Amino acid sequence: MPDVVVIGAGIVGAACAYYAARAGLDVAVVDRGPVAGGTTGAGEGNILVSDKEPGPELGLALLSNRLWRELAASGDGEGARRAPGGARPGGLRGPARAGGGFEFEAKGGLVVAETAQAMEALAGLAARQGAGSASGGAVESTVVAPDRLRDYEPHLAGGLAGGVFYPQDAQVQPALAAARLIRGGAERFGRSALTLRTGVTVTGFTRDGGRVTGVRTDRGDIPAGAVVNAAGTWGGEVAALAGTHVPVLPRRGFILVTEPLEKPLIRHKVYTAAYVTAVASDSAGLETSAVVEGTPAGPVLIGASRERAGFDRTVPPAVLGRLAAQAVALFPALARRRVIRAYCGFRPYCPDHLPVIGEDPRAPGLYHACGHEGAGIGLAPATGHLLAQALTGLRTDLDLTPFRPDRFEGERR
């Protein structure tokens, strides 16, 4: 019997399994689909501190940023990948290497402002972020004058009002990262410590009195000492099977992928100030903002859109056209490049924009790790690390109170 069953083989579930196995627990991961078959496989791989206001989520992001770098430098991989070429602003230097086996790139992020008002807001956010957080860390940033933007991005459009460079921002290949964490956990901590079962649908929970003691599946019951709900966009449905309320909703987004470029065009993750506003928005309607970044394989990824449209996978050409136009406005050279595909994913959105992390007091033995919206890839290691501490009775490195699963109970109808 495993100590823990993790529901979900996306990046958050993989991180929960990895850190629980590292803590000495036997773990079984179950998923009705393949590894990274949901939101994770449709993500850009962002590891961001730049888009978060000071508060609980920023503390989680700073902890996770450090853990991602430890994972990339650990025995599970070959070290961190740096941006190609020589010395760069932000200290990037040296040849490209495949970081951690999952293309970890410590390339930094450049947030640009199109107006003086937006630039003032960006500089104010950077100042607040740099004051420190509950995790004991602080966000590093450099305010960039308009005439210095091309020192960071030579192909950037002119006429911008300035920007802020964040050296801690990074990127991974998310599907590879989820697979590496599961495989790495199994190989490093013993195959009996971490097992994976795909094609298994959870249909309910077993209980002893009020305590959750395992999961019911279409392949039979799996008893366990504890269960982790890392089902991403379907986290609310899994919680409902236990009779608890966790309001996770899908928030659709599209990504364009260009043809591979022979030479790197974009050095960092680059996005406009409007992206920060869109991340924090409560609007159910369509919002788009330019987000552009290269990949080790050569294609450029272009986003980002947000809207609450249920699980509708319809691809509106007008949305794709808007994303392409916004990317070209930032990098005019992209106008000469072809888009070879587009895809959509569903971010697991919570109304207060905070994930749900920790044991559910309404169903003891059930732990939640879901609702990360578009930050799940970046926040996955911290989530897994903190849950492993909670599962083993240790004091968690961060206070989990802001993420408690029952904080929405008063909204339940």
Tab-separated table of C-alpha atoms in Angstrom:
chain	number	residue	atom	x	y	z
A	1	MET	CA	0.000	0.000	0.000
A	2	PRO	CA	1.472	3.398	-0.921
A	3	ASP	CA	1.764	6.126	1.669
A	4	VAL	CA	0.361	8.634	-0.829
A	5	VAL	CA	-1.726	8.499	-3.999
A	6	VAL	CA	-1.253	11.541	-6.248
A	7	ILE	CA	-4.131	12.203	-8.657
A	8	GLY	CA	-2.694	13.854	-11.750
A	9	ALA	CA	0.524	13.386	-13.730
A	10	GLY	CA	0.940	16.981	-14.795
A	11	ILE	CA	3.774	19.140	-13.549
A	12	VAL	CA	2.238	19.805	-10.112
A	13	GLY	CA	1.406	16.149	-9.526
A	14	ALA	CA	4.865	15.140	-10.718
A	15	ALA	CA	6.493	17.600	-8.296
A	16	CYS	CA	4.299	16.391	-5.417
A	17	ALA	CA	5.292	12.805	-6.174
A	18	TYR	CA	8.988	13.654	-6.510
A	19	TYR	CA	9.263	15.521	-3.222
A	20	ALA	CA	7.097	13.020	-1.328
A	21	ALA	CA	9.345	10.185	-2.550
A	22	ARG	CA	12.414	12.206	-1.601
A	23	ALA	CA	10.926	12.597	1.882
A	24	GLY	CA	10.813	8.805	2.227
A	25	LEU	CA	7.187	8.140	1.296
A	26	ASP	CA	5.972	5.487	-1.124
A	27	VAL	CA	3.946	7.210	-3.828
A	28	ALA	CA	1.558	6.072	-6.558
A	29	VAL	CA	0.702	8.563	-9.312
A	30	VAL	CA	-2.530	7.941	-11.231
A	31	ASP	CA	-3.886	9.781	-14.263
A	32	ARG	CA	-6.685	9.019	-16.693
A	33	GLY	CA	-4.454	10.229	-19.529
A	34	PRO	CA	-0.702	10.314	-20.241
A	35	VAL	CA	1.948	12.241	-18.342
A	36	ALA	CA	1.496	15.985	-19.009
A	37	GLY	CA	-1.591	15.255	-21.103
A	38	GLY	CA	-3.585	18.243	-19.825
A	39	THR	CA	-2.675	21.817	-18.969
A	40	THR	CA	1.033	21.042	-18.538
A	41	GLY	CA	1.449	19.846	-22.116
A	42	ALA	CA	-0.200	23.031	-23.391
A	43	GLY	CA	1.968	25.423	-21.387
A	44	GLU	CA	4.878	27.653	-22.341
A	45	GLY	CA	7.007	26.539	-19.387
A	46	ASN	CA	7.155	29.861	-17.567
A	47	ILE	CA	8.976	30.201	-14.249
A	48	LEU	CA	8.188	33.786	-13.336
A	49	VAL	CA	8.633	36.118	-10.412
A	50	SER	CA	8.157	39.236	-12.542
A	51	ASP	CA	4.364	39.106	-12.833
A	52	LYS	CA	3.489	38.698	-9.145
A	53	GLU	CA	2.550	41.333	-6.598
A	54	PRO	CA	4.197	41.039	-3.151
A	55	GLY	CA	2.276	38.543	-1.068
A	56	PRO	CA	1.784	34.793	-0.639
A	57	GLU	CA	2.095	33.865	-4.317
A	58	LEU	CA	5.333	35.799	-4.747
A	59	GLY	CA	6.781	34.023	-1.717
A	60	LEU	CA	5.778	30.717	-3.299
A	61	ALA	CA	7.336	31.793	-6.613
A	62	LEU	CA	10.664	32.760	-5.043
A	63	LEU	CA	10.889	29.438	-3.203
A	64	SER	CA	9.984	27.569	-6.367
A	65	ASN	CA	12.495	29.518	-8.431
A	66	ARG	CA	15.273	28.363	-6.123
A	67	LEU	CA	14.032	24.776	-6.209
A	68	TRP	CA	13.877	24.727	-10.023
A	69	ARG	CA	17.519	25.781	-10.135
A	70	GLU	CA	18.435	23.040	-7.659
A	71	LEU	CA	16.602	20.475	-9.784
A	72	ALA	CA	18.364	21.657	-12.939
A	73	ALA	CA	21.754	21.424	-11.234
A	74	SER	CA	21.060	18.101	-9.484
A	75	GLY	CA	22.107	14.630	-10.523
A	76	ASP	CA	18.856	14.309	-12.487
A	77	GLY	CA	20.176	16.516	-15.286
A	78	GLU	CA	23.113	18.202	-16.933
A	79	GLY	CA	22.915	21.704	-15.441
A	80	ALA	CA	21.266	24.936	-16.453
A	81	ARG	CA	21.054	26.141	-20.022
A	82	ARG	CA	22.198	29.699	-20.640
A	83	ALA	CA	21.196	32.000	-23.429
A	84	PRO	CA	23.348	31.560	-26.553
A	85	GLY	CA	26.320	33.775	-27.249
A	86	GLY	CA	28.703	35.782	-25.105
A	87	ALA	CA	28.192	38.083	-22.136
A	88	ARG	CA	24.718	39.554	-21.856
A	89	PRO	CA	22.901	41.940	-19.560
A	90	GLY	CA	21.819	39.938	-16.527
A	91	GLY	CA	25.001	37.843	-16.521
A	92	LEU	CA	24.029	35.341	-19.230
A	93	ARG	CA	27.117	33.801	-20.786
A	94	GLY	CA	28.372	30.690	-22.465
A	95	PRO	CA	27.140	27.973	-24.851
A	96	ALA	CA	23.695	26.418	-24.719
A	97	ARG	CA	23.281	23.267	-22.624
A	98	ALA	CA	20.178	21.181	-21.939
A	99	GLY	CA	19.308	22.091	-18.353
A	100	GLY	CA	18.204	19.331	-16.037
A	101	GLY	CA	17.078	17.149	-18.913
A	102	PHE	CA	14.052	19.424	-19.288
A	103	GLU	CA	15.540	22.451	-21.079
A	104	PHE	CA	15.811	24.717	-18.045
A	105	GLU	CA	16.858	28.139	-19.305
A	106	ALA	CA	17.917	30.773	-16.776
A	107	LYS	CA	17.483	33.433	-19.427
A	108	GLY	CA	15.662	36.168	-17.524
A	109	GLY	CA	12.600	38.143	-18.494
A	110	LEU	CA	12.194	41.607	-19.969
A	111	VAL	CA	8.900	43.385	-19.322
A	112	VAL	CA	8.408	46.375	-21.620
A	113	ALA	CA	6.115	49.400	-21.362
A	114	GLU	CA	4.475	51.050	-24.315
A	115	THR	CA	3.582	54.287	-22.503
A	116	ALA	CA	5.095	56.464	-19.789
A	117	GLN	CA	2.159	55.619	-17.505
A	118	ALA	CA	2.708	51.902	-17.949
A	119	MET	CA	6.431	52.380	-17.299
A	120	GLU	CA	5.712	54.181	-14.052
A	121	ALA	CA	3.492	51.292	-12.944
A	122	LEU	CA	6.163	48.723	-13.887
A	123	ALA	CA	8.881	50.541	-11.947
A	124	GLY	CA	6.568	50.799	-8.938
A	125	LEU	CA	5.839	47.058	-9.017
A	126	ALA	CA	9.554	46.257	-9.256
A	127	ALA	CA	10.270	48.455	-6.235
A	128	ARG	CA	7.579	46.694	-4.179
A	129	GLN	CA	8.811	43.268	-5.246
A	130	GLY	CA	12.383	44.123	-4.295
A	131	ALA	CA	11.421	44.849	-0.705
A	132	GLY	CA	11.464	41.127	0.119
A	133	SER	CA	8.863	38.483	0.879
A	134	ALA	CA	7.757	36.026	3.518
A	135	SER	CA	10.094	33.434	2.025
A	136	GLY	CA	13.100	35.491	3.061
A	137	GLY	CA	14.029	36.323	-0.507
A	138	ALA	CA	13.597	39.275	-2.774
A	139	VAL	CA	12.993	39.813	-6.448
A	140	GLU	CA	15.989	41.058	-8.427
A	141	SER	CA	15.277	43.586	-11.143
A	142	THR	CA	16.838	46.366	-13.208
A	143	VAL	CA	14.884	49.298	-14.609
A	144	VAL	CA	15.859	49.719	-18.256
A	145	ALA	CA	15.748	53.093	-20.009
A	146	PRO	CA	14.231	53.232	-23.509
A	147	ASP	CA	17.609	53.701	-25.191
A	148	ARG	CA	19.006	50.598	-23.422
A	149	LEU	CA	16.262	48.108	-24.331
A	150	ARG	CA	18.131	46.910	-27.404
A	151	ASP	CA	21.154	46.053	-25.249
A	152	TYR	CA	18.899	43.269	-23.989
A	153	GLU	CA	16.909	42.569	-27.162
A	154	PRO	CA	18.559	43.873	-30.356
A	155	HIS	CA	15.511	43.104	-32.534
A	156	LEU	CA	12.975	44.822	-30.280
A	157	ALA	CA	10.777	47.492	-31.852
A	158	GLY	CA	11.531	51.149	-31.216
A	159	GLY	CA	9.317	53.700	-29.542
A	160	LEU	CA	8.863	51.859	-26.247
A	161	ALA	CA	8.866	53.783	-22.966
A	162	GLY	CA	11.305	51.491	-21.157
A	163	GLY	CA	11.189	48.221	-19.292
A	164	VAL	CA	12.286	46.142	-16.327
A	165	PHE	CA	14.664	43.185	-16.583
A	166	TYR	CA	14.171	40.249	-14.183
A	167	PRO	CA	17.191	37.906	-14.135
A	168	GLN	CA	15.359	35.276	-12.042
A	169	ASP	CA	12.716	34.561	-14.680
A	170	ALA	CA	13.326	31.258	-16.440
A	171	GLN	CA	11.727	28.665	-18.683
A	172	VAL	CA	11.470	24.874	-18.946
A	173	GLN	CA	9.972	22.448	-21.438
A	174	PRO	CA	6.967	21.516	-19.267
A	175	ALA	CA	6.121	18.048	-20.579
A	176	LEU	CA	9.770	17.009	-20.310
A	177	ALA	CA	9.939	18.441	-16.801
A	178	ALA	CA	6.919	16.442	-15.601
A	179	ALA	CA	8.291	13.252	-17.111
A	180	ARG	CA	11.764	13.847	-15.690
A	181	LEU	CA	10.437	14.488	-12.182
A	182	ILE	CA	8.432	11.261	-12.179
A	183	ARG	CA	11.219	9.205	-13.684
A	184	GLY	CA	13.871	10.932	-11.586
A	185	GLY	CA	11.891	10.297	-8.417
A	186	ALA	CA	11.550	6.628	-9.287
A	187	GLU	CA	15.218	6.201	-10.193
A	188	ARG	CA	16.734	8.240	-7.367
A	189	PHE	CA	14.533	7.031	-4.547
A	190	GLY	CA	13.850	3.441	-5.632
A	191	ARG	CA	11.187	2.159	-8.014
A	192	SER	CA	9.063	0.895	-5.131
A	193	ALA	CA	8.948	4.469	-3.803
A	194	LEU	CA	7.333	6.063	-6.865
A	195	THR	CA	5.087	4.258	-9.328
A	196	LEU	CA	3.009	5.588	-12.215
A	197	ARG	CA	-0.318	4.273	-13.509
A	198	THR	CA	-1.820	5.999	-16.550
A	199	GLY	CA	-5.215	5.257	-18.075
A	200	VAL	CA	-6.731	5.102	-14.583
A	201	THR	CA	-9.777	7.260	-13.797
A	202	VAL	CA	-10.516	8.185	-10.197
A	203	THR	CA	-14.227	7.729	-9.477
A	204	GLY	CA	-14.334	8.371	-5.727
A	205	PHE	CA	-12.614	7.926	-2.401
A	206	THR	CA	-12.461	5.240	0.246
A	207	ARG	CA	-12.968	6.345	3.835
A	208	ASP	CA	-12.584	5.207	7.386
A	209	GLY	CA	-15.151	7.269	9.228
A	210	GLY	CA	-14.598	10.791	7.930
A	211	ARG	CA	-10.990	10.224	6.892
A	212	VAL	CA	-9.946	9.636	3.280
A	213	THR	CA	-8.016	6.363	3.070
A	214	GLY	CA	-7.525	5.918	-0.667
A	215	VAL	CA	-9.128	6.284	-4.080
A	216	ARG	CA	-11.694	4.333	-6.026
A	217	THR	CA	-10.861	3.948	-9.709
A	218	ASP	CA	-12.207	2.203	-12.771
A	219	ARG	CA	-9.362	-0.268	-12.244
A	220	GLY	CA	-10.085	-0.965	-8.588
A	221	ASP	CA	-9.471	0.645	-5.222
A	222	ILE	CA	-6.029	1.928	-4.203
A	223	PRO	CA	-5.688	2.268	-0.421
A	224	ALA	CA	-3.235	4.867	0.867
A	225	GLY	CA	-2.328	6.843	3.933
A	226	ALA	CA	-3.160	10.102	2.131
A	227	VAL	CA	-4.386	11.361	-1.254
A	228	VAL	CA	-3.167	14.457	-3.132
A	229	ASN	CA	-5.559	16.151	-5.562
A	230	ALA	CA	-3.247	17.488	-8.278
A	231	ALA	CA	-5.836	17.219	-11.039
A	232	GLY	CA	-5.269	20.731	-12.394
A	233	THR	CA	-8.283	22.139	-14.184
A	234	TRP	CA	-10.326	19.170	-12.965
A	235	GLY	CA	-9.287	19.713	-9.331
A	236	GLY	CA	-12.749	21.003	-8.454
A	237	GLU	CA	-14.381	17.868	-9.855
A	238	VAL	CA	-12.035	15.633	-7.868
A	239	ALA	CA	-12.733	17.638	-4.713
A	240	ALA	CA	-16.469	17.217	-5.306
A	241	LEU	CA	-16.032	13.442	-5.275
A	242	ALA	CA	-14.968	13.878	-1.642
A	243	GLY	CA	-17.900	16.186	-0.935
A	244	THR	CA	-15.762	19.323	-0.667
A	245	HIS	CA	-15.896	22.603	-2.574
A	246	VAL	CA	-12.833	23.920	-4.406
A	247	PRO	CA	-13.883	26.383	-7.163
A	248	VAL	CA	-11.357	25.627	-9.905
A	249	LEU	CA	-12.499	26.858	-13.325
A	250	PRO	CA	-10.891	26.539	-16.784
A	251	ARG	CA	-9.397	29.698	-18.277
A	252	ARG	CA	-8.593	29.120	-21.944
A	253	GLY	CA	-5.440	30.342	-23.629
A	254	PHE	CA	-3.834	30.007	-27.066
A	255	ILE	CA	-0.193	29.778	-28.149
A	256	LEU	CA	1.266	30.232	-31.621
A	257	VAL	CA	4.403	28.355	-32.656
A	258	THR	CA	6.635	29.649	-35.447
A	259	GLU	CA	8.852	27.696	-37.773
A	260	PRO	CA	12.301	26.985	-36.261
A	261	LEU	CA	14.686	29.907	-36.624
A	262	GLU	CA	18.212	29.297	-37.853
A	263	LYS	CA	19.608	31.939	-35.485
A	264	PRO	CA	18.131	33.042	-32.159
A	265	LEU	CA	16.034	36.164	-32.536
A	266	ILE	CA	14.859	36.627	-28.950
A	267	ARG	CA	17.212	36.279	-25.990
A	268	HIS	CA	14.821	36.461	-23.048
A	269	LYS	CA	11.176	36.025	-22.241
A	270	VAL	CA	9.661	39.327	-23.394
A	271	TYR	CA	6.197	40.585	-22.598
A	272	THR	CA	4.324	43.835	-22.281
A	273	ALA	CA	3.039	45.457	-19.111
A	274	ALA	CA	-0.498	44.495	-20.178
A	275	TYR	CA	0.350	40.862	-19.397
A	276	VAL	CA	0.702	41.651	-15.689
A	277	THR	CA	-2.737	43.260	-15.726
A	278	ALA	CA	-4.277	40.307	-17.588
A	279	VAL	CA	-2.865	37.783	-15.105
A	280	ALA	CA	-4.544	39.607	-12.212
A	281	SER	CA	-7.812	40.230	-14.050
A	282	ASP	CA	-11.134	38.710	-12.975
A	283	SER	CA	-12.727	39.224	-16.371
A	284	ALA	CA	-14.408	36.264	-18.027
A	285	GLY	CA	-14.029	37.884	-21.450
A	286	LEU	CA	-11.172	37.637	-23.906
A	287	GLU	CA	-7.956	39.443	-22.997
A	288	THR	CA	-4.710	39.311	-24.954
A	289	SER	CA	-1.223	40.665	-24.320
A	290	ALA	CA	2.051	40.132	-26.118
A	291	VAL	CA	4.311	37.396	-24.749
A	292	VAL	CA	7.198	36.266	-26.949
A	293	GLU	CA	10.086	33.882	-26.288
A	294	GLY	CA	12.422	31.562	-28.128
A	295	THR	CA	13.025	27.872	-27.416
A	296	PRO	CA	16.148	25.695	-27.548
A	297	ALA	CA	14.748	23.854	-30.581
A	298	GLY	CA	14.383	27.088	-32.580
A	299	PRO	CA	10.639	27.894	-32.755
A	300	VAL	CA	9.308	31.042	-31.118
A	301	LEU	CA	6.306	30.764	-28.786
A	302	ILE	CA	3.746	33.571	-28.953
A	303	GLY	CA	0.956	34.264	-26.450
A	304	ALA	CA	-0.970	35.090	-24.462
A	305	SER	CA	-4.749	35.033	-24.361
A	306	ARG	CA	-7.124	34.506	-21.447
A	307	GLU	CA	-10.840	33.881	-21.334
A	308	ARG	CA	-13.305	31.758	-19.412
A	309	ALA	CA	-14.980	29.717	-22.130
A	310	GLY	CA	-15.427	26.402	-20.338
A	311	PHE	CA	-13.619	23.533	-22.039
A	312	ASP	CA	-14.413	24.771	-25.547
A	313	ARG	CA	-11.426	23.999	-27.813
A	314	THR	CA	-12.691	26.030	-30.763
A	315	VAL	CA	-9.826	28.041	-32.242
A	316	PRO	CA	-11.052	31.534	-33.260
A	317	PRO	CA	-8.851	32.836	-36.125
A	318	ALA	CA	-9.378	36.417	-34.922
A	319	VAL	CA	-7.705	35.626	-31.593
A	320	LEU	CA	-4.719	34.039	-33.330
A	321	GLY	CA	-4.456	37.055	-35.623
A	322	ARG	CA	-4.465	39.406	-32.646
A	323	LEU	CA	-1.679	37.440	-30.942
A	324	ALA	CA	0.410	37.448	-34.123
A	325	ALA	CA	-0.068	41.195	-34.609
A	326	GLN	CA	0.937	41.951	-31.030
A	327	ALA	CA	4.089	39.828	-31.384
A	328	VAL	CA	5.074	41.559	-34.628
A	329	ALA	CA	4.539	44.935	-32.979
A	330	LEU	CA	7.208	43.953	-30.434
A	331	PHE	CA	9.533	42.146	-32.851
A	332	PRO	CA	8.987	43.359	-36.444
A	333	ALA	CA	11.334	40.654	-37.787
A	334	LEU	CA	8.710	38.037	-36.877
A	335	ALA	CA	6.554	39.316	-39.744
A	336	ARG	CA	8.822	37.335	-42.088
A	337	ARG	CA	8.384	34.086	-40.144
A	338	ARG	CA	5.663	31.505	-40.627
A	339	VAL	CA	3.399	30.199	-37.882
A	340	ILE	CA	3.337	26.419	-38.215
A	341	ARG	CA	0.755	25.576	-35.569
A	342	ALA	CA	-1.401	26.870	-32.749
A	343	TYR	CA	-2.792	25.111	-29.710
A	344	CYS	CA	-4.899	25.868	-26.675
A	345	GLY	CA	-4.858	24.876	-23.035
A	346	PHE	CA	-6.966	25.508	-19.947
A	347	ARG	CA	-5.477	27.208	-16.916
A	348	PRO	CA	-6.913	26.042	-13.555
A	349	TYR	CA	-8.286	29.351	-12.295
A	350	CYS	CA	-9.349	30.181	-8.729
A	351	PRO	CA	-11.379	33.363	-8.045
A	352	ASP	CA	-8.738	34.882	-5.741
A	353	HIS	CA	-5.838	33.957	-8.075
A	354	LEU	CA	-4.147	31.823	-5.410
A	355	PRO	CA	-3.623	28.065	-5.640
A	356	VAL	CA	-5.166	25.593	-3.222
A	357	ILE	CA	-2.441	23.832	-1.222
A	358	GLY	CA	-2.710	21.734	1.920
A	359	GLU	CA	-4.871	19.251	3.798
A	360	ASP	CA	-8.618	19.702	3.542
A	361	PRO	CA	-10.099	19.952	7.071
A	362	ARG	CA	-13.458	18.876	5.649
A	363	ALA	CA	-11.975	15.577	4.434
A	364	PRO	CA	-8.904	14.679	6.531
A	365	GLY	CA	-6.385	12.674	4.564
A	366	LEU	CA	-7.164	14.578	1.351
A	367	TYR	CA	-4.579	17.176	0.337
A	368	HIS	CA	-5.031	19.624	-2.513
A	369	ALA	CA	-2.417	20.953	-4.948
A	370	CYS	CA	-4.392	22.665	-7.687
A	371	GLY	CA	-5.753	26.006	-8.886
A	372	HIS	CA	-2.394	27.510	-9.902
A	373	GLU	CA	-3.905	29.131	-13.018
A	374	GLY	CA	-1.087	29.961	-15.477
A	375	ALA	CA	1.669	29.687	-12.869
A	376	GLY	CA	1.531	25.948	-12.192
A	377	ILE	CA	4.765	25.140	-13.982
A	378	GLY	CA	6.646	27.844	-12.147
A	379	LEU	CA	5.116	27.046	-8.743
A	380	ALA	CA	5.200	23.238	-8.985
A	381	PRO	CA	8.426	22.486	-7.042
A	382	ALA	CA	7.464	24.701	-4.096
A	383	THR	CA	4.003	23.142	-4.019
A	384	GLY	CA	5.450	19.638	-3.985
A	385	HIS	CA	8.090	20.529	-1.429
A	386	LEU	CA	5.597	22.134	0.966
A	387	LEU	CA	3.102	19.283	0.644
A	388	ALA	CA	5.848	16.745	1.346
A	389	GLN	CA	6.626	18.637	4.543
A	390	ALA	CA	2.937	18.651	5.495
A	391	LEU	CA	2.556	14.947	4.689
A	392	THR	CA	5.489	14.037	6.921
A	393	GLY	CA	4.407	16.246	9.811
A	394	LEU	CA	7.117	18.866	9.407
A	395	ARG	CA	6.669	22.584	9.760
A	396	THR	CA	6.310	23.993	6.274
A	397	ASP	CA	8.820	26.529	4.991
A	398	LEU	CA	5.957	28.858	4.054
A	399	ASP	CA	2.679	29.490	5.863
A	400	LEU	CA	-0.015	27.600	3.950
A	401	THR	CA	-2.904	29.536	5.496
A	402	PRO	CA	-3.441	31.814	2.448
A	403	PHE	CA	-3.777	28.681	0.274
A	404	ARG	CA	-6.079	26.704	2.599
A	405	PRO	CA	-8.642	24.546	0.748
A	406	ASP	CA	-11.674	25.641	2.794
A	407	ARG	CA	-11.280	29.385	2.257
A	408	PHE	CA	-14.119	29.389	-0.296
A	409	GLU	CA	-16.609	27.557	1.911
A	410	GLY	CA	-18.699	30.680	2.540
A	411	GLU	CA	-19.255	31.031	-1.226
A	412	ARG	CA	-20.685	27.540	-1.614
A	413	ARG	CA	-24.278	27.345	-2.753
